[in-house]
PDB file of C-alpha atoms and ligand atoms in Angstrom:
ATOM      1  CA  MET A   8     106.309 195.614  74.990  1.00  0.00           C
ATOM      2  CA  LYS A   9     106.974 193.541  71.856  1.00  0.00           C
ATOM      3  CA  SER A  10     104.293 190.878  71.233  1.00  0.00           C
ATOM      4  CA  ILE A  11     105.251 187.698  69.410  1.00  0.00           C
ATOM      5  CA  THR A  12     102.712 185.829  67.257  1.00  0.00           C
ATOM      6  CA  PRO A  13     102.850 182.205  68.421  1.00  0.00           C
ATOM      7  CA  SER A  14     102.895 179.300  65.971  1.00  0.00           C
ATOM      8  CA  ARG A  15     100.267 177.333  67.893  1.00  0.00           C
ATOM      9  CA  TYR A  16      97.301 177.955  70.194  1.00  0.00           C
ATOM     10  CA  HIS A  17      97.778 178.348  73.935  1.00  0.00           C
ATOM     11  CA  PRO A  18      97.490 174.985  75.804  1.00  0.00           C
ATOM     12  CA  LEU A  19      94.309 176.272  77.526  1.00  0.00           C
ATOM     13  CA  GLN A  20      92.732 176.991  74.119  1.00  0.00           C
ATOM     14  CA  VAL A  21      93.835 173.570  72.845  1.00  0.00           C
ATOM     15  CA  SER A  22      92.257 171.861  75.872  1.00  0.00           C
ATOM     16  CA  LEU A  23      89.033 173.858  75.562  1.00  0.00           C
ATOM     17  CA  HIS A  24      88.842 173.106  71.813  1.00  0.00           C
ATOM     18  CA  TRP A  25      89.063 169.328  72.271  1.00  0.00           C
ATOM     19  CA  LEU A  26      86.769 169.438  75.313  1.00  0.00           C
ATOM     20  CA  THR A  27      84.185 171.282  73.160  1.00  0.00           C
ATOM     21  CA  VAL A  28      84.515 168.602  70.457  1.00  0.00           C
ATOM     22  CA  LEU A  29      83.897 165.863  73.034  1.00  0.00           C
ATOM     23  CA  LEU A  30      80.943 167.627  74.684  1.00  0.00           C
ATOM     24  CA  VAL A  31      79.180 168.649  71.434  1.00  0.00           C
ATOM     25  CA  PHE A  32      79.643 165.147  70.013  1.00  0.00           C
ATOM     26  CA  ALA A  33      78.246 163.533  73.198  1.00  0.00           C
ATOM     27  CA  ALA A  34      75.304 165.985  73.409  1.00  0.00           C
ATOM     28  CA  PHE A  35      74.517 165.444  69.732  1.00  0.00           C
ATOM     29  CA  ILE A  36      74.524 161.622  69.840  1.00  0.00           C
ATOM     30  CA  LEU A  37      72.553 161.582  73.101  1.00  0.00           C
ATOM     31  CA  GLY A  38      70.057 164.172  71.792  1.00  0.00           C
ATOM     32  CA  LYS A  39      69.447 162.161  68.622  1.00  0.00           C
ATOM     33  CA  THR A  40      69.015 158.829  70.441  1.00  0.00           C
ATOM     34  CA  MET A  41      66.794 160.086  73.266  1.00  0.00           C
ATOM     35  CA  SER A  42      64.494 162.080  70.971  1.00  0.00           C
ATOM     36  CA  SER A  43      63.251 158.751  69.564  1.00  0.00           C
ATOM     37  CA  LEU A  44      62.123 157.605  73.052  1.00  0.00           C
ATOM     38  CA  PRO A  45      58.470 158.328  73.938  1.00  0.00           C
ATOM     39  CA  ASN A  46      57.973 160.955  76.663  1.00  0.00           C
ATOM     40  CA  ASN A  47      55.883 158.567  78.799  1.00  0.00           C
ATOM     41  CA  ASP A  48      58.838 156.164  79.104  1.00  0.00           C
ATOM     42  CA  SER A  49      60.482 156.773  82.514  1.00  0.00           C
ATOM     43  CA  ALA A  50      63.747 155.401  81.050  1.00  0.00           C
ATOM     44  CA  LYS A  51      63.991 158.736  79.183  1.00  0.00           C
ATOM     45  CA  LEU A  52      64.759 160.690  82.380  1.00  0.00           C
ATOM     46  CA  THR A  53      68.379 159.513  82.767  1.00  0.00           C
ATOM     47  CA  PRO A  54      69.538 160.273  79.191  1.00  0.00           C
ATOM     48  CA  LEU A  55      67.667 163.609  79.434  1.00  0.00           C
ATOM     49  CA  ALA A  56      69.512 164.474  82.671  1.00  0.00           C
ATOM     50  CA  ILE A  57      72.884 163.571  81.112  1.00  0.00           C
ATOM     51  CA  HIS A  58      72.075 165.454  77.872  1.00  0.00           C
ATOM     52  CA  MET A  59      70.962 168.586  79.733  1.00  0.00           C
ATOM     53  CA  SER A  60      74.023 168.519  82.029  1.00  0.00           C
ATOM     54  CA  ILE A  61      76.423 168.061  79.097  1.00  0.00           C
ATOM     55  CA  GLY A  62      74.631 170.851  77.198  1.00  0.00           C
ATOM     56  CA  ILE A  63      74.905 173.322  80.102  1.00  0.00           C
ATOM     57  CA  LEU A  64      78.585 172.401  80.605  1.00  0.00           C
ATOM     58  CA  THR A  65      79.138 172.991  76.863  1.00  0.00           C
ATOM     59  CA  LEU A  66      77.708 176.489  77.211  1.00  0.00           C
ATOM     60  CA  LEU A  67      80.093 177.279  80.088  1.00  0.00           C
ATOM     61  CA  VAL A  68      83.078 175.892  78.166  1.00  0.00           C
ATOM     62  CA  ILE A  69      82.250 177.821  74.985  1.00  0.00           C
ATOM     63  CA  VAL A  70      81.832 181.122  76.870  1.00  0.00           C
ATOM     64  CA  VAL A  71      85.133 180.648  78.765  1.00  0.00           C
ATOM     65  CA  ARG A  72      86.780 179.658  75.479  1.00  0.00           C
ATOM     66  CA  PHE A  73      85.533 182.740  73.649  1.00  0.00           C
ATOM     67  CA  ILE A  74      86.634 185.106  76.433  1.00  0.00           C
ATOM     68  CA  THR A  75      90.090 183.517  76.825  1.00  0.00           C
ATOM     69  CA  ARG A  76      90.488 183.503  73.024  1.00  0.00           C
ATOM     70  CA  MET A  77      90.315 187.302  73.071  1.00  0.00           C
ATOM     71  CA  LYS A  78      92.845 187.587  75.906  1.00  0.00           C
ATOM     72  CA  LEU A  79      95.487 184.973  74.970  1.00  0.00           C
ATOM     73  CA  PRO A  80      98.001 185.321  72.122  1.00  0.00           C
ATOM     74  CA  ARG A  81      97.036 183.177  69.142  1.00  0.00           C
ATOM     75  CA  PRO A  82      98.591 182.239  65.809  1.00  0.00           C
ATOM     76  CA  ALA A  83      97.779 184.242  62.668  1.00  0.00           C
ATOM     77  CA  HIS A  84      94.793 183.037  60.633  1.00  0.00           C
ATOM     78  CA  ALA A  85      95.925 180.083  58.491  1.00  0.00           C
ATOM     79  CA  SER A  86      95.787 181.386  54.929  1.00  0.00           C
ATOM     80  CA  THR A  87      94.794 179.235  51.967  1.00  0.00           C
ATOM     81  CA  GLY A  88      96.069 181.788  49.459  1.00  0.00           C
ATOM     82  CA  ASN A  89      92.486 182.419  48.337  1.00  0.00           C
ATOM     83  CA  VAL A  90      90.690 185.538  49.608  1.00  0.00           C
ATOM     84  CA  PHE A  91      87.214 183.960  49.561  1.00  0.00           C
ATOM     85  CA  LEU A  92      88.323 180.761  51.359  1.00  0.00           C
ATOM     86  CA  ASP A  93      90.150 182.832  53.990  1.00  0.00           C
ATOM     87  CA  TRP A  94      87.012 184.896  54.599  1.00  0.00           C
ATOM     88  CA  LEU A  95      84.915 181.719  54.743  1.00  0.00           C
ATOM     89  CA  GLY A  96      87.321 180.170  57.251  1.00  0.00           C
ATOM     90  CA  LYS A  97      86.962 183.140  59.623  1.00  0.00           C
ATOM     91  CA  ALA A  98      83.162 183.234  59.177  1.00  0.00           C
ATOM     92  CA  VAL A  99      82.822 179.503  59.909  1.00  0.00           C
ATOM     93  CA  HIS A 100      84.795 179.847  63.143  1.00  0.00           C
ATOM     94  CA  TYR A 101      82.495 182.609  64.438  1.00  0.00           C
ATOM     95  CA  ALA A 102      79.416 180.724  63.216  1.00  0.00           C
ATOM     96  CA  LEU A 103      80.559 177.614  65.104  1.00  0.00           C
ATOM     97  CA  TYR A 104      80.730 179.586  68.352  1.00  0.00           C
ATOM     98  CA  ALA A 105      77.314 181.143  67.630  1.00  0.00           C
ATOM     99  CA  LEU A 106      75.558 177.873  66.785  1.00  0.00           C
ATOM    100  CA  VAL A 107      76.954 175.949  69.773  1.00  0.00           C
ATOM    101  CA  PHE A 108      75.847 178.884  71.956  1.00  0.00           C
ATOM    102  CA  LEU A 109      72.362 178.938  70.388  1.00  0.00           C
ATOM    103  CA  MET A 110      72.067 175.150  70.618  1.00  0.00           C
ATOM    104  CA  ALA A 111      72.664 175.276  74.366  1.00  0.00           C
ATOM    105  CA  VAL A 112      70.477 178.361  74.926  1.00  0.00           C
ATOM    106  CA  SER A 113      67.574 176.905  72.916  1.00  0.00           C
ATOM    107  CA  GLY A 114      67.894 173.663  74.933  1.00  0.00           C
ATOM    108  CA  MET A 115      67.758 175.629  78.182  1.00  0.00           C
ATOM    109  CA  SER A 116      64.764 177.650  76.932  1.00  0.00           C
ATOM    110  CA  LEU A 117      62.996 174.407  76.081  1.00  0.00           C
ATOM    111  CA  SER A 118      63.763 173.060  79.525  1.00  0.00           C
ATOM    112  CA  LEU A 119      62.269 176.224  81.113  1.00  0.00           C
ATOM    113  CA  GLN A 120      59.206 176.252  78.805  1.00  0.00           C
ATOM    114  CA  ALA A 121      58.517 172.566  79.513  1.00  0.00           C
ATOM    115  CA  GLY A 122      59.326 172.795  83.263  1.00  0.00           C
ATOM    116  CA  LEU A 123      61.952 170.045  82.965  1.00  0.00           C
ATOM    117  CA  VAL A 124      64.264 170.922  85.886  1.00  0.00           C
ATOM    118  CA  PRO A 125      62.025 169.641  88.738  1.00  0.00           C
ATOM    119  CA  ILE A 126      61.068 166.537  86.729  1.00  0.00           C
ATOM    120  CA  VAL A 127      64.548 165.618  85.505  1.00  0.00           C
ATOM    121  CA  PHE A 128      66.748 166.825  88.397  1.00  0.00           C
ATOM    122  CA  GLY A 129      64.303 167.334  91.284  1.00  0.00           C
ATOM    123  CA  GLY A 130      62.662 163.879  91.224  1.00  0.00           C
ATOM    124  CA  SER A 131      59.205 165.555  91.344  1.00  0.00           C
ATOM    125  CA  GLY A 132      57.600 162.417  89.874  1.00  0.00           C
ATOM    126  CA  ALA A 133      55.498 164.583  87.515  1.00  0.00           C
ATOM    127  CA  PRO A 134      55.218 163.219  83.964  1.00  0.00           C
ATOM    128  CA  LEU A 135      57.169 164.763  81.098  1.00  0.00           C
ATOM    129  CA  PRO A 136      55.062 166.946  78.762  1.00  0.00           C
ATOM    130  CA  ALA A 137      53.319 164.769  76.151  1.00  0.00           C
ATOM    131  CA  ASP A 138      55.257 166.260  73.246  1.00  0.00           C
ATOM    132  CA  PHE A 139      58.275 168.589  73.351  1.00  0.00           C
ATOM    133  CA  PHE A 140      57.240 169.939  69.936  1.00  0.00           C
ATOM    134  CA  ASP A 141      54.351 171.748  71.687  1.00  0.00           C
ATOM    135  CA  PHE A 142      57.055 174.253  72.720  1.00  0.00           C
ATOM    136  CA  ALA A 143      58.585 176.716  70.249  1.00  0.00           C
ATOM    137  CA  ALA A 144      62.130 176.178  71.552  1.00  0.00           C
ATOM    138  CA  ARG A 145      61.989 172.478  70.551  1.00  0.00           C
ATOM    139  CA  ALA A 146      61.644 173.385  66.872  1.00  0.00           C
ATOM    140  CA  LEU A 147      64.542 175.829  67.185  1.00  0.00           C
ATOM    141  CA  HIS A 148      66.716 173.227  68.961  1.00  0.00           C
ATOM    142  CA  GLY A 149      65.931 170.654  66.258  1.00  0.00           C
ATOM    143  CA  PHE A 150      66.544 173.187  63.465  1.00  0.00           C
ATOM    144  CA  ILE A 151      69.950 174.363  64.709  1.00  0.00           C
ATOM    145  CA  ALA A 152      71.216 170.763  65.190  1.00  0.00           C
ATOM    146  CA  PRO A 153      71.652 169.867  61.460  1.00  0.00           C
ATOM    147  CA  ALA A 154      73.008 173.379  60.731  1.00  0.00           C
ATOM    148  CA  LEU A 155      75.655 172.830  63.417  1.00  0.00           C
ATOM    149  CA  LEU A 156      76.446 169.378  62.025  1.00  0.00           C
ATOM    150  CA  LEU A 157      76.925 170.880  58.553  1.00  0.00           C
ATOM    151  CA  LEU A 158      79.281 173.563  59.875  1.00  0.00           C
ATOM    152  CA  VAL A 159      81.294 170.987  61.829  1.00  0.00           C
ATOM    153  CA  LEU A 160      81.699 168.916  58.641  1.00  0.00           C
ATOM    154  CA  LEU A 161      82.846 172.036  56.761  1.00  0.00           C
ATOM    155  CA  HIS A 162      85.295 172.862  59.570  1.00  0.00           C
ATOM    156  CA  VAL A 163      86.744 169.314  59.659  1.00  0.00           C
ATOM    157  CA  GLY A 164      86.926 169.221  55.849  1.00  0.00           C
ATOM    158  CA  ALA A 165      88.812 172.542  55.814  1.00  0.00           C
ATOM    159  CA  ALA A 166      91.260 171.309  58.469  1.00  0.00           C
ATOM    160  CA  PHE A 167      92.059 168.210  56.370  1.00  0.00           C
ATOM    161  CA  TYR A 168      92.375 170.402  53.257  1.00  0.00           C
ATOM    162  CA  HIS A 169      95.030 172.483  55.042  1.00  0.00           C
ATOM    163  CA  GLN A 170      96.820 169.456  56.446  1.00  0.00           C
ATOM    164  CA  LEU A 171      96.832 167.238  53.353  1.00  0.00           C
ATOM    165  CA  PHE A 172      96.723 169.600  50.347  1.00  0.00           C
ATOM    166  CA  ILE A 173      98.236 172.895  51.516  1.00  0.00           C
ATOM    167  CA  LYS A 174     100.558 170.887  53.804  1.00  0.00           C
ATOM    168  CA  ASP A 175     100.873 173.708  56.355  1.00  0.00           C
ATOM    169  CA  LYS A 176     100.832 171.350  59.397  1.00  0.00           C
ATOM    170  CA  LEU A 177      97.597 172.959  60.604  1.00  0.00           C
ATOM    171  CA  PHE A 178      96.815 170.137  63.061  1.00  0.00           C
ATOM    172  CA  SER A 179      99.915 170.922  65.141  1.00  0.00           C
ATOM    173  CA  ARG A 180      98.493 174.408  65.873  1.00  0.00           C
ATOM    174  CA  MET A 181      95.653 172.792  67.808  1.00  0.00           C
ATOM    175  CA  TRP A 182      97.874 170.490  69.870  1.00  0.00           C
ATOM    176  CA  TYR A 183     100.401 170.810  72.687  1.00  0.00           C
ATOM    177  CA  GLY A 184     104.080 171.555  72.150  1.00  0.00           C
ATOM    178  CA  LYS A 185     106.747 174.215  72.261  1.00  0.00           C
TER     179      LYS A 185
HETATM  180  C1  LIG B  11      75.652 172.228  72.527  1.00  0.00           C
HETATM  181  C2  LIG B  11      74.708 171.710  73.273  1.00  0.00           C
HETATM  182  C3  LIG B  11      73.622 170.795  72.768  1.00  0.00           C
HETATM  183  C4  LIG B  11      73.590 169.976  71.667  1.00  0.00           C
HETATM  184  C5  LIG B  11      74.662 169.750  70.604  1.00  0.00           C
HETATM  185  C6  LIG B  11      72.278 169.334  71.671  1.00  0.00           C
HETATM  186  C7  LIG B  11      71.827 168.439  70.699  1.00  0.00           C
HETATM  187  C8  LIG B  11      70.545 167.931  70.631  1.00  0.00           C
HETATM  188  C9  LIG B  11      70.034 167.133  69.536  1.00  0.00           C
HETATM  189  C10 LIG B  11      70.837 166.730  68.295  1.00  0.00           C
HETATM  190  C11 LIG B  11      68.739 166.849  69.815  1.00  0.00           C
HETATM  191  C12 LIG B  11      67.778 166.062  68.928  1.00  0.00           C
HETATM  192  C13 LIG B  11      67.230 167.010  67.906  1.00  0.00           C
HETATM  193  C14 LIG B  11      66.323 166.357  66.900  1.00  0.00           C
HETATM  194  O1  LIG B  11      66.459 165.168  66.653  1.00  0.00           O
HETATM  195  O2  LIG B  11      65.460 167.086  66.358  1.00  0.00           O
HETATM  196  C15 LIG B  11      68.407 167.434  71.108  1.00  0.00           C
HETATM  197  C16 LIG B  11      67.203 167.346  71.761  1.00  0.00           C
HETATM  198  C17 LIG B  11      66.923 167.871  73.013  1.00  0.00           C
HETATM  199  N1  LIG B  11      67.785 168.622  73.796  1.00  0.00           N
HETATM  200 FE1  LIG B  11      69.647 169.206  73.273  1.00  0.00          FE
HETATM  201  N2  LIG B  11      71.558 169.782  72.761  1.00  0.00           N
HETATM  202  C18 LIG B  11      72.348 170.667  73.459  1.00  0.00           C
HETATM  203  C19 LIG B  11      72.004 171.346  74.621  1.00  0.00           C
HETATM  204  C20 LIG B  11      70.858 171.133  75.360  1.00  0.00           C
HETATM  205  C21 LIG B  11      70.554 171.762  76.630  1.00  0.00           C
HETATM  206  C22 LIG B  11      71.471 172.745  77.356  1.00  0.00           C
HETATM  207  C23 LIG B  11      69.333 171.287  77.027  1.00  0.00           C
HETATM  208  C24 LIG B  11      68.551 171.614  78.278  1.00  0.00           C
HETATM  209  C25 LIG B  11      69.049 172.155  79.371  1.00  0.00           C
HETATM  210  C26 LIG B  11      68.850 170.390  75.992  1.00  0.00           C
HETATM  211  C27 LIG B  11      67.641 169.727  76.003  1.00  0.00           C
HETATM  212  C28 LIG B  11      67.138 168.965  74.969  1.00  0.00           C
HETATM  213  C29 LIG B  11      65.812 168.377  74.952  1.00  0.00           C
HETATM  214  C30 LIG B  11      64.761 168.514  76.046  1.00  0.00           C
HETATM  215  C31 LIG B  11      65.659 167.713  73.721  1.00  0.00           C
HETATM  216  C32 LIG B  11      64.417 167.037  73.186  1.00  0.00           C
HETATM  217  C33 LIG B  11      64.468 165.556  73.280  1.00  0.00           C
HETATM  218  C34 LIG B  11      63.223 164.952  72.627  1.00  0.00           C
HETATM  219  O3  LIG B  11      62.700 165.484  71.665  1.00  0.00           O
HETATM  220  O4  LIG B  11      62.807 163.929  73.125  1.00  0.00           O
HETATM  221  N3  LIG B  11      69.809 170.314  75.002  1.00  0.00           N
HETATM  222  N4  LIG B  11      69.531 168.114  71.570  1.00  0.00           N
END
């Protein structure tokens, strides 16, 4: 059977892309704001519950997205005309998947190490651990966060470079249409 290379991503991939953007952005902002609250403040439990739920949902979305990406037809890699930039573009895409995955997994490891589930979701009434940095996964979670932010900035910068300088209408590939 003849396979045709589409000019844009499948609507499911488009939806999952923008859902990932929304979830990672929300988890990031919430993570940054709640980490400044002291652990003995009971007002920290609600933002923690929302952050953890968003983070777990992000993991599910990214896994489904990666699997469907392999199965669905997708447009050819958008070339810049420069071999190094094209290689970098591909590498950044895989690194984005990897870092979002590691961000969520390190968060879940921290939650297991610190016994957060019964406190945050089970209403156990037990106090939060005095300092999350007593657990190795907290350092990892905090280390991956700025790396992910940097990659996202690179990704967004590259998209604008395509759209505005190469003028290849890259944005339309990640939106709905015929
Ligand atoms: C893609 C998903 C996620 C993103 C983008 C994210 C982002 C962040 C950020 C930016 C911070 C603050 C880091 C810092 O300032 O050093 C943070 C802290 C934290 N995150 Fe996540 N996170 C994600 C997933 C998760 C998951 C799945 C869990 C647990 C199930 C989790 C639990 C925590 C906890 C417990 C903290 C520490 C808060 C504190 O220090 O007071 N995160 N997260």
